[in-house]
XYZ file of C-alpha atoms in Angstrom:
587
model
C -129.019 58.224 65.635
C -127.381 55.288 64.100
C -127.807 53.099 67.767
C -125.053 55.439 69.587
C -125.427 56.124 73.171
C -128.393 58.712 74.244
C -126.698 61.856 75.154
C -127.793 63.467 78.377
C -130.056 66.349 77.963
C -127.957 69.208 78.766
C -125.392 68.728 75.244
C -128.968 68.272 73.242
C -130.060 71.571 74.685
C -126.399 72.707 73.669
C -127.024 71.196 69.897
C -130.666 72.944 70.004
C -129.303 76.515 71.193
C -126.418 76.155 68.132
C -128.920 74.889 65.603
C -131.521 77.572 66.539
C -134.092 75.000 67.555
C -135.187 76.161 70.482
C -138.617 77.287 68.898
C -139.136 74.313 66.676
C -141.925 72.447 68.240
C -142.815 69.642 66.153
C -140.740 66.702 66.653
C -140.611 65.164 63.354
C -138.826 68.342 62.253
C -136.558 68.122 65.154
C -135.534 64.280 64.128
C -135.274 65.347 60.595
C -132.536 67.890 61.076
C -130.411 66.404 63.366
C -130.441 63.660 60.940
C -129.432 65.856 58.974
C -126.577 67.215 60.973
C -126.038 64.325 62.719
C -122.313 63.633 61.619
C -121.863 67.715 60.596
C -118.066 67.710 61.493
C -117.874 71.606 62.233
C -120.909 71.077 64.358
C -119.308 68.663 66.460
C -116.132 70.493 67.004
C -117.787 73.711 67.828
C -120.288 72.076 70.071
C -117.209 69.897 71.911
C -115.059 73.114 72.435
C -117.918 74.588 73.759
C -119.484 71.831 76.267
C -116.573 71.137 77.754
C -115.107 74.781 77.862
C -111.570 73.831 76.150
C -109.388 76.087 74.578
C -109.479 76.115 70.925
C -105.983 75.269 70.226
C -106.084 72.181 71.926
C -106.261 69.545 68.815
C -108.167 66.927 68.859
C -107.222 63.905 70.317
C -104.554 62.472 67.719
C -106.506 58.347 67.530
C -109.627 60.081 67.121
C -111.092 59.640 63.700
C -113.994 62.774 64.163
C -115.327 65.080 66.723
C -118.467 63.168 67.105
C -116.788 59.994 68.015
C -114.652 62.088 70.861
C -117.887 63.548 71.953
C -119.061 60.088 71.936
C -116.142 58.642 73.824
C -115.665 60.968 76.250
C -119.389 60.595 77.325
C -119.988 56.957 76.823
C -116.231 55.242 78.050
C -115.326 56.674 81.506
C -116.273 54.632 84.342
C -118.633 56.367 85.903
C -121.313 53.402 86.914
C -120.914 52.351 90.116
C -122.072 48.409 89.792
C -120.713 46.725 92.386
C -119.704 47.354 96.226
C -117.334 45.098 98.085
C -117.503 45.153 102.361
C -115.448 42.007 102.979
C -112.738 44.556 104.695
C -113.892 45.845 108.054
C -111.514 49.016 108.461
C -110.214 51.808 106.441
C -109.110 50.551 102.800
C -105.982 52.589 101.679
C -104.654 50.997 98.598
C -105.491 48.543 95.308
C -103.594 47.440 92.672
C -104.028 45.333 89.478
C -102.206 41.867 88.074
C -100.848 43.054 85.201
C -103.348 40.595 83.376
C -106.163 42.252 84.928
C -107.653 38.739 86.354
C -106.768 39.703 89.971
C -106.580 42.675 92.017
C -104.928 42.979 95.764
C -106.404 45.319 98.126
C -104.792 47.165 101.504
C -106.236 47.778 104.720
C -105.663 48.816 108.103
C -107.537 45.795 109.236
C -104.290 44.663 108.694
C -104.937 42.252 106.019
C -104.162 42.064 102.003
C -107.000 40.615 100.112
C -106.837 39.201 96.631
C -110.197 39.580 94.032
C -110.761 38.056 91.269
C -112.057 40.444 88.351
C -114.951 38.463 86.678
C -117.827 40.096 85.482
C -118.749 40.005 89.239
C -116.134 40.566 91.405
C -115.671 38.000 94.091
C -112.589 37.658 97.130
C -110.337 35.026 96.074
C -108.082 34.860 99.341
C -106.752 36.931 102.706
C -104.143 36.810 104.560
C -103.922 38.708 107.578
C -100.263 40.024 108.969
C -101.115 40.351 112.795
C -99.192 37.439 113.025
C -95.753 38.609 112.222
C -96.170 41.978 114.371
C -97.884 43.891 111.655
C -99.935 46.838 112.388
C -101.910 47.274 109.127
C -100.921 46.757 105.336
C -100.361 49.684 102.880
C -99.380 48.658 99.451
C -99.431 45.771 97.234
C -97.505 45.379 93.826
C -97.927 42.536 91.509
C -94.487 41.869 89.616
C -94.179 41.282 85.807
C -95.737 37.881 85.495
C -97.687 38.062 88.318
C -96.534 35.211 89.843
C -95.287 36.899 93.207
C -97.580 39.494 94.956
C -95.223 42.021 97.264
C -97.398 43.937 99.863
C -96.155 46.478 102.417
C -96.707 47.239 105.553
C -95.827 48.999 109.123
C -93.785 46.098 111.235
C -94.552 47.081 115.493
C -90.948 46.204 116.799
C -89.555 46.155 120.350
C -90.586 49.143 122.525
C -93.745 49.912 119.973
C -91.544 51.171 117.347
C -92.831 50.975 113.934
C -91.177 50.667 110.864
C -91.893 48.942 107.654
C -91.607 45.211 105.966
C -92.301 43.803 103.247
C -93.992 40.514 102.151
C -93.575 38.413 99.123
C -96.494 35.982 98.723
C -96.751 33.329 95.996
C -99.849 33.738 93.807
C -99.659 29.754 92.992
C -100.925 28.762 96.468
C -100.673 32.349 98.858
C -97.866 31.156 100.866
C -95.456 33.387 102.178
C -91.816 33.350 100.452
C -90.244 35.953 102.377
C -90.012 39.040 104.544
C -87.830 41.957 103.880
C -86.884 45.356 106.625
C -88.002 48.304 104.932
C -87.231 51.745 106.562
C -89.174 54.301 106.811
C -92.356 51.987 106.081
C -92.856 54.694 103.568
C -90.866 53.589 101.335
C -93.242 51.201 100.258
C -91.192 48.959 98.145
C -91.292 47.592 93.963
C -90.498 45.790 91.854
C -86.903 45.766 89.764
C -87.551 42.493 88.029
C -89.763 39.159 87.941
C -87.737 38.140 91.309
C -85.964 41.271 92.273
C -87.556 43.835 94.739
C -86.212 47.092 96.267
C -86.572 47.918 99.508
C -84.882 50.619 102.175
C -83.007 51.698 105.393
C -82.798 54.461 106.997
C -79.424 55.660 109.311
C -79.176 58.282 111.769
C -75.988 60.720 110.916
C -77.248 63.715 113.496
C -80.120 65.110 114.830
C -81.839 66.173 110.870
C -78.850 64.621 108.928
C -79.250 60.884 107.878
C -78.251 58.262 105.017
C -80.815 56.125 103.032
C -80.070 53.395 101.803
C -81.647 51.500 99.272
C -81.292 47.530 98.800
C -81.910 44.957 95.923
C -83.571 41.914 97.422
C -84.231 38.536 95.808
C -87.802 37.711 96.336
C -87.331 33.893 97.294
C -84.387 34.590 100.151
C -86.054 31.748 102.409
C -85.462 29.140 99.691
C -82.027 30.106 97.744
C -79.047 28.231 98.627
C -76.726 30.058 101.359
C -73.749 30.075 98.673
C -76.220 32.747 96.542
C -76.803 36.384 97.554
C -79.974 37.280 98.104
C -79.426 40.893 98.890
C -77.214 43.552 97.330
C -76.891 47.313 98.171
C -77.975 49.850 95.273
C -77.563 53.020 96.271
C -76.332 54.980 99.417
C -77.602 58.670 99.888
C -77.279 61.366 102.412
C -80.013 63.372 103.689
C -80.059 66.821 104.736
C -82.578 68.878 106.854
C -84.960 66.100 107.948
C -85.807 64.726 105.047
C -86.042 61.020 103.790
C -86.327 59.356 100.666
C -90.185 57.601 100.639
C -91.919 55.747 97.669
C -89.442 54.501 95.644
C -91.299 52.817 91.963
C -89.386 52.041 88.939
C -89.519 53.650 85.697
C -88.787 51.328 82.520
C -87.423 53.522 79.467
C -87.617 50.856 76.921
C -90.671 52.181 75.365
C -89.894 56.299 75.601
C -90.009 56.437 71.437
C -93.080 55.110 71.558
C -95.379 56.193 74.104
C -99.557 55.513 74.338
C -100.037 59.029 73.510
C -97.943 61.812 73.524
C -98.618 64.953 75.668
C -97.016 67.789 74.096
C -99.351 68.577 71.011
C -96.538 69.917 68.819
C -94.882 66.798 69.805
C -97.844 65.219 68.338
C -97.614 67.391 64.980
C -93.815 65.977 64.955
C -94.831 62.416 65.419
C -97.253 62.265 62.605
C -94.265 63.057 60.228
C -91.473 61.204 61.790
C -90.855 57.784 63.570
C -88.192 58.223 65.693
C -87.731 61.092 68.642
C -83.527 61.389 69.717
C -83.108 59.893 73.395
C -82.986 62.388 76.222
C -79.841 61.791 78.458
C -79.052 62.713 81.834
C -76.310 64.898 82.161
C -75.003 64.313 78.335
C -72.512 66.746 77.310
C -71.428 64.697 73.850
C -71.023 66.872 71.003
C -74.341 65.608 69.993
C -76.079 67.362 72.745
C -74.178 70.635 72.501
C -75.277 71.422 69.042
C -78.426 71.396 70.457
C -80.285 74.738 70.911
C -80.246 75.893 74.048
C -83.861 75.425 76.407
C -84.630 76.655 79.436
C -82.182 75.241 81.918
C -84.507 72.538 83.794
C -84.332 71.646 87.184
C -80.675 69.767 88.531
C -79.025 68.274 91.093
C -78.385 70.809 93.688
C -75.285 71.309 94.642
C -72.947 73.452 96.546
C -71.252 76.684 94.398
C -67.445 75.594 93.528
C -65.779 79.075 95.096
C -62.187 79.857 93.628
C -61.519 76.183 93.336
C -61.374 75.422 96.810
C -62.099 71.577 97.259
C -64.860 71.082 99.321
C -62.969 69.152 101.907
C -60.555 72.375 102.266
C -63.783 74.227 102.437
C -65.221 72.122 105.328
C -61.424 72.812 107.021
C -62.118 76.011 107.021
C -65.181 76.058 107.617
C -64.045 74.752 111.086
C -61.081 77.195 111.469
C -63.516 79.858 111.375
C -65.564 78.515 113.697
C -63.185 77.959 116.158
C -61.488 81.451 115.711
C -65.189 82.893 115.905
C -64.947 84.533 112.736
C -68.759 83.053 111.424
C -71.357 86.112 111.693
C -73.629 85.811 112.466
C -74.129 82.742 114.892
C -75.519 79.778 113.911
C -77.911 77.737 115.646
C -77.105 73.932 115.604
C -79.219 72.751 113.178
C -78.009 75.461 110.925
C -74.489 73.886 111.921
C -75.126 70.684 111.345
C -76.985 71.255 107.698
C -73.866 73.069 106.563
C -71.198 70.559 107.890
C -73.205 68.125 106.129
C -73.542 69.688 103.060
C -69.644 70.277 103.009
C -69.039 67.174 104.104
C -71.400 65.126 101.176
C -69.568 67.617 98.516
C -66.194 65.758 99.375
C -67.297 62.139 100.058
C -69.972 61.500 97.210
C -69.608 59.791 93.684
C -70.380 61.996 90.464
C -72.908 61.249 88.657
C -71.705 58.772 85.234
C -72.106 60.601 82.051
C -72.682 59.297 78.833
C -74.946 56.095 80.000
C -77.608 56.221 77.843
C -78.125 55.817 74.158
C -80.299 54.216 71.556
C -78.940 51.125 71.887
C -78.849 50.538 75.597
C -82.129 52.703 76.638
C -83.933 49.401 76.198
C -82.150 48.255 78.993
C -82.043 51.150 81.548
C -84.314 51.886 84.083
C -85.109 54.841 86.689
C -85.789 54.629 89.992
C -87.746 57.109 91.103
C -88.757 58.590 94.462
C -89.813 61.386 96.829
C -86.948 63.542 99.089
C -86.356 66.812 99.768
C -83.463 69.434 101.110
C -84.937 72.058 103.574
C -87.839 70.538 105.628
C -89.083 66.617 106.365
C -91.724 66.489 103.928
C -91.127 65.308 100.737
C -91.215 67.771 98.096
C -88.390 67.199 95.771
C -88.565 63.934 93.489
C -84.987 62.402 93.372
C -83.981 59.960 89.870
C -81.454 57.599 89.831
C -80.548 55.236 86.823
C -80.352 51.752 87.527
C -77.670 50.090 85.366
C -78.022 46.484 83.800
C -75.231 45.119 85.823
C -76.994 46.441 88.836
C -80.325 44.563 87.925
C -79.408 41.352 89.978
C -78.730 40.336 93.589
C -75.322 38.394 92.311
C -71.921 40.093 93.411
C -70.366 41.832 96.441
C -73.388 42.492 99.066
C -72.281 45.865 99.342
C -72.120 46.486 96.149
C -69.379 47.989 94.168
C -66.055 48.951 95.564
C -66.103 52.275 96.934
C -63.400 54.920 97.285
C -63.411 57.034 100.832
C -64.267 59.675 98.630
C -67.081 58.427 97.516
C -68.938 57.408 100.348
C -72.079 58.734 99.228
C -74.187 58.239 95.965
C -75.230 61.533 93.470
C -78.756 61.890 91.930
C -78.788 62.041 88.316
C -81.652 64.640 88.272
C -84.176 66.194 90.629
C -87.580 67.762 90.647
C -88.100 70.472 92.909
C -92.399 70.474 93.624
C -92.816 73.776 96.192
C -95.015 71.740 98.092
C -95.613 68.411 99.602
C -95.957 65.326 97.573
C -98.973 63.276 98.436
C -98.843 60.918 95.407
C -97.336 59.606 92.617
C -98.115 56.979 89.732
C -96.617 56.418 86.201
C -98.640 55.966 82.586
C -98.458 52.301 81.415
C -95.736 53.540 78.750
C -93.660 54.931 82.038
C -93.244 58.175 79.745
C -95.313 60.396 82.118
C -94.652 61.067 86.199
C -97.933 62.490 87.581
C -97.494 63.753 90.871
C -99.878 65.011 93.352
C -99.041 68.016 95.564
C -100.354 70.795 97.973
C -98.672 73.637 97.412
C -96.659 76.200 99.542
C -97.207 79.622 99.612
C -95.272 81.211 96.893
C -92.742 83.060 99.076
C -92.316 81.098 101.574
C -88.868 80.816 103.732
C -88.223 77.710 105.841
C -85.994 78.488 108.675
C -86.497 75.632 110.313
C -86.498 72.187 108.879
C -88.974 70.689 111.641
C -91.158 73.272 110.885
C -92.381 73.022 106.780
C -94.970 75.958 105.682
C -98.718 75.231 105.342
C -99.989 73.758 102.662
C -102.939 74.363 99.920
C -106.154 72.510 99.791
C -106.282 72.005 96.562
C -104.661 69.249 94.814
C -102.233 70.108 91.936
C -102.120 67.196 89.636
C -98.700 67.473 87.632
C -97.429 65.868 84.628
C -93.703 65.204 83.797
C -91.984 63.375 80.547
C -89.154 61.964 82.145
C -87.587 62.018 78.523
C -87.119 65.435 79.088
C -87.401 66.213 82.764
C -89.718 68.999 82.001
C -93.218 69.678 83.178
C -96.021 69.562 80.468
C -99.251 70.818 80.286
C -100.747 72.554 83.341
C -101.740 71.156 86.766
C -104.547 69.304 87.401
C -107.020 70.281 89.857
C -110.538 69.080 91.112
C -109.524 67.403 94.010
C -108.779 68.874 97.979
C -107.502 67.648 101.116
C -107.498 69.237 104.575
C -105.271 67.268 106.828
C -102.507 69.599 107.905
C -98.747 69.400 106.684
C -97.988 67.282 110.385
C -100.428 64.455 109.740
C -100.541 64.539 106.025
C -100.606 61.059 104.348
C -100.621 59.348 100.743
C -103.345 59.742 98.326
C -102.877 57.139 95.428
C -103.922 57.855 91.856
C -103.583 55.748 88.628
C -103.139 56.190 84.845
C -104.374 54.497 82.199
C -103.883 55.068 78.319
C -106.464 58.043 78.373
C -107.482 58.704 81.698
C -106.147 59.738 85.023
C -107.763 59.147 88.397
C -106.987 60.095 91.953
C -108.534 59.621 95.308
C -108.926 62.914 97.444
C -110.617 63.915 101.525
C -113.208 65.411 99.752
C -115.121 62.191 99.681
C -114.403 61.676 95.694
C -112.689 60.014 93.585
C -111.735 61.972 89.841
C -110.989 61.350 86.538
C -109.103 63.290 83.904
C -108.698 63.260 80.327
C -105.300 63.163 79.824
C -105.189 64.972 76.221
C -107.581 67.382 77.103
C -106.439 68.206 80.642
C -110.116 68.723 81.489
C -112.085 66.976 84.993
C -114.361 64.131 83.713
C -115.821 62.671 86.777
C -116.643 62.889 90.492
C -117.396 59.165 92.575
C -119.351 59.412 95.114
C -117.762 57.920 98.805
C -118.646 58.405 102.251
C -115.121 59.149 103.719
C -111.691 59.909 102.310
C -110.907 58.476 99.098
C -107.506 56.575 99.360
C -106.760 54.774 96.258
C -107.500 54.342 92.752
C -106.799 51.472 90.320
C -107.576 51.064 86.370
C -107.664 47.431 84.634
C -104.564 47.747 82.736
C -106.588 46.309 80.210
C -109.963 47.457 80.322
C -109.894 51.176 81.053
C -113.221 51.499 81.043
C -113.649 49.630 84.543
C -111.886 51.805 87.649
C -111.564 50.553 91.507
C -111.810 53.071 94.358
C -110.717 52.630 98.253
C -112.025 54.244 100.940
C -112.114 55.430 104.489
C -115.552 54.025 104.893
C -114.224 50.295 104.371
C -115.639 49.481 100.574
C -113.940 49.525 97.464
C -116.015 50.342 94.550
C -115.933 49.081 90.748
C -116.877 51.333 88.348
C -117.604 50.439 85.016
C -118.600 52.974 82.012
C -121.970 53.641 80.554
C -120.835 51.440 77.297
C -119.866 48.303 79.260
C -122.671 48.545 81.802
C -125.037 48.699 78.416
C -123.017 45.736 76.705
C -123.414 43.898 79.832
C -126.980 43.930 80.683
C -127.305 43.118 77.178
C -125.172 39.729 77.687
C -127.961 39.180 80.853
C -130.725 36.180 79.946
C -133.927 38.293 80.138
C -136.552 36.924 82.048
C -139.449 34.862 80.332
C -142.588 36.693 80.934
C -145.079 35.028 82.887
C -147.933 33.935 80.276
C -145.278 32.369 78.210
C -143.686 29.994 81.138
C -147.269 29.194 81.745
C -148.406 27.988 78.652
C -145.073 25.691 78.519
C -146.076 24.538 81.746
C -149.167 23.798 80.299
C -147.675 21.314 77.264
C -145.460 19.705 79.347
């Protein structure tokens, strides 16, 4: 009716079995009534709550104008169509990423070369360059920055005695040469983007056997070019880690446009926004007068830290600590890595920096930005997600290398917040507003003790998809879950996912790819691979077209039913033969 898309035959048995039509056999009588009740509004919603088995106090989705358009749209605009499979890789594919103008995409692999597409209505490889040359082993990460002009890709760097760690590459996206090549350690860190020129990279330093420091630089992008009287690297942050663990996958989290997200999660939330234009600013660790006549909420996850007993500073704790080690009075005996996790732990209580209070407000949130990343405090793999705000004086590579002065007391660096997951963190990837953290995870068992750091519990199958608003460091709505993995805790690895304005798609080891509805929280589609699905990518303008990466060396462009309609449509149909005849025949 009215030229919409044909709707697949199990929701017109649904709209038969709520009409009672089942026994109506004569077609014209069929047409005429669902004419009839064609745009029937209550129909509609009861058939949508229905088909897609969503609770009933989920709203509707707050752009939609009627139930039969979302019916319509979430049928007829995911990308579900595969139309197009590139082989110009010949190993294992294990990330993609978009220009932010959507005319190029870069693609990973552990053929050890980045490739860069251009996104025309067919998709066709623009350039490669392959990193054996400079000692690479394979490349796992690409970023485009702001304007697109620079492409940074990551990779593991083979060093002397086979070590591997990480680097990272800036390449020029005017002619592909290489600008520069940054030490990033562990290669899991990946890298990002700060600014247009400005990338973030990391270091890793051994304190003891499971104690360590990270350390995260600012790097300009086009060090092989500046002038030796400019800096070209600056030191951001300097954080201890306890128990094994390191901080991995740092990204970058841009608050200028928290009051006025693509769509807003929390369906009260929505009810509020409808009636008001402004939202107050959440901020870290704000105790203004402001905040206090706030009512109290549920006290959200923090910063752990040490208790403060009867005043004692912490470095007259750690002195006694010692004392009563040496006049055996700790009972019972501690192993050395219990030991050295609780001199540490006294010792980063006296030597790091509080956290600033007070930094955000209306005015400046334009300006401030998160960096986020994955950590942890009792085992090695990440399952904590550490924030830190970067300040607007901290935005550039200009000033001391090291960064500001430093007191000896505060030798370390605090987190502003952190996000405890129960489980291990296996990907992460922000909406294009940067309101929403979706995280993927495999879960712990629920009681789980870890009494040994190199040893972290086993881990879940499923995939739990979760959602933060880093406005208000709280999780909203429930997990996700569709997807699975089976690689055990040891050997576990990065699956990437992507968000676009509506959807939210993640690779997964069950040979799939997934996509959500991100107002409805409910599974949309499954894409067919042959092997692990690594990596997902939307056009950050065209949701309707998805890339996937996989094990089995293709990457695969999905496009929705709509577009793959509109675009046959745009196709010059073939003249039939009779007709090119007879012109043959008056020429």
């Amino acid at each position: 009716a009215g030229g919409g898309p044909l709707l697949p035959d199990s929701v017109l048995y649904e709209i038969f079995l709520y009409l009672d039509h089942v026994d109506v056999l004569s077609v014209g009588l069929v047409c005429q009534q669902w004419h009839a009740v064609a745009r029937d509004e209550f129909l509609w919603k009861e058939l949508f709550y229905r088909y897609y088995r969503i609770s009933r106090e989920v709203p509707r989705h707050p752009a939609a104008v009627s139930w039969y358009d979302e019916f319509q749209r979430l049928y007829d605009t995911i990308p579900c169509v595969e139309v197009q499979a590139l082989k110009e890789h010949n190993d294992q594919v294990l990330h993609l990423s978009f220009s932010h103008s959507g005319c190029l995409f870069a693609s990973c692999s552990k053929d050890c070369t980045v490739k860069i597409w251009s996104n025309e209505l067919d998709i066709s490889l623009q350039h490669s360059s392959n990193m054996r040359p400079y000692n690479w082993s394979y490349t796992q990460f690409s970023q485009f920055n702001s304007d697109d002009s620079l492409l940074l890709v990551s990779g593991v760097f083979v060093g002397p005695h086979n070590s591997s760690s990480g680097e990272i590459a800036v390449i020029s996206m005017e002619n592909f040469t290489l600008l520069s090549r940054v030490r990033n350690k562990p290669y899991d860190v990946f890298g990002c983007w700060l600014n247009e020129t400005n990338l973030i990279s990391g270091n890793l330093h051994r304190i003891g056997r499971i104690t360590s420091c990270s350390v995260l630089w600012l790097n300009n992008a086009f060090q092989g070019i500046e002038s030796e009287n400019v800096n070209v690297v600056k030191r951001l942050f300097k954080i201890q880690n306890l128990n094994a663990s390191t901080i991995r996958t740092v990204m970058v989290a841009d608050c200028s446009r928290y009051d006025s997200p693509d769509l807003l999660l929390d369906y009260e939330e929505q009810l509020a926004a409808s009636s008001t234009s402004t939202c107050p600013v959440f901020d870290l660790g704000s105790d203004s007068e402001e905040e206090e006549a706030k009512p109290k909420q549920t006290p959200e996850p923090a910063v752990q830290e040490l208790p403060d007993e009867g005043g004692v500073t912490a470095e007259d704790g750690l002195q006694q600590f010692f004392d009563d080690i040496m006049e055996g009075r700790v009972r019972p005996a501690m192993t050395e890595t219990e030991l050295e996790t609780k001199v540490a732990e006294l010792f980063v209580r006296s030597r790091t920096k509080p956290p600033e209070l007070n930094l955000l407000s209306t005015d400046s949130n334009s300006k401030t930005k998160y960096l986020i990343f994955t950590t942890g405090c009792l085992t090695y793999s990440p399952h904590q997600i550490g924030i830190k705000r970067i300040l607007p004086h901290q935005m550039t590579t200009a000033g001391p290398v090291l960064g500001e002065e430093r007191r000896s007391d505060e030798f370390f660096d605090s987190l502003d917040h952190v996000i405890d997951i129960h489980g291990h963190i296996i990907g992460m990837g922000l909406s294009p507003d940067h309101r929403y953290l979706y995280v993927n995870s495999r879960a712990w068992p629920r009681d789980c003790v870890i009494s040994d750091p190199m040893q972290p519990p086993p881990i879940a199958e499923e995939i739990d998809l979760h959602v933060f608003d880093l406005k208000t460091m709280k999780e909203v709505k429930r997990a996700l879950r569709a997807h699975r993995a089976y690689t055990p805790n040891e050997e576990c690895f990065f699956i990437f996912l992507d968000v676009s304005r509506d959807f939210v798609a993640s690779g997964a080891e069950d040979r799939h790819g997934y996509i959500w509805d991100r107002h409805y929280n409910i599974c949309l589609a499954k894409l067919q691979h042959d092997n692990v699905v690594n990596s997902v990518a939307f056009s950050p303008v065209e949701q309707e077209l998805l890339l996937t990466a996989s094990d089995d060396t293709t990457i695969k462009v999905w496009r929705s039913p709509r577009a793959v309609r509109i675009q046959q449509a745009r196709k010059p149909r073939p003249r039939k033969l009779l007709f090119s005849w007879l012109m043959n025949q008056k020429s």
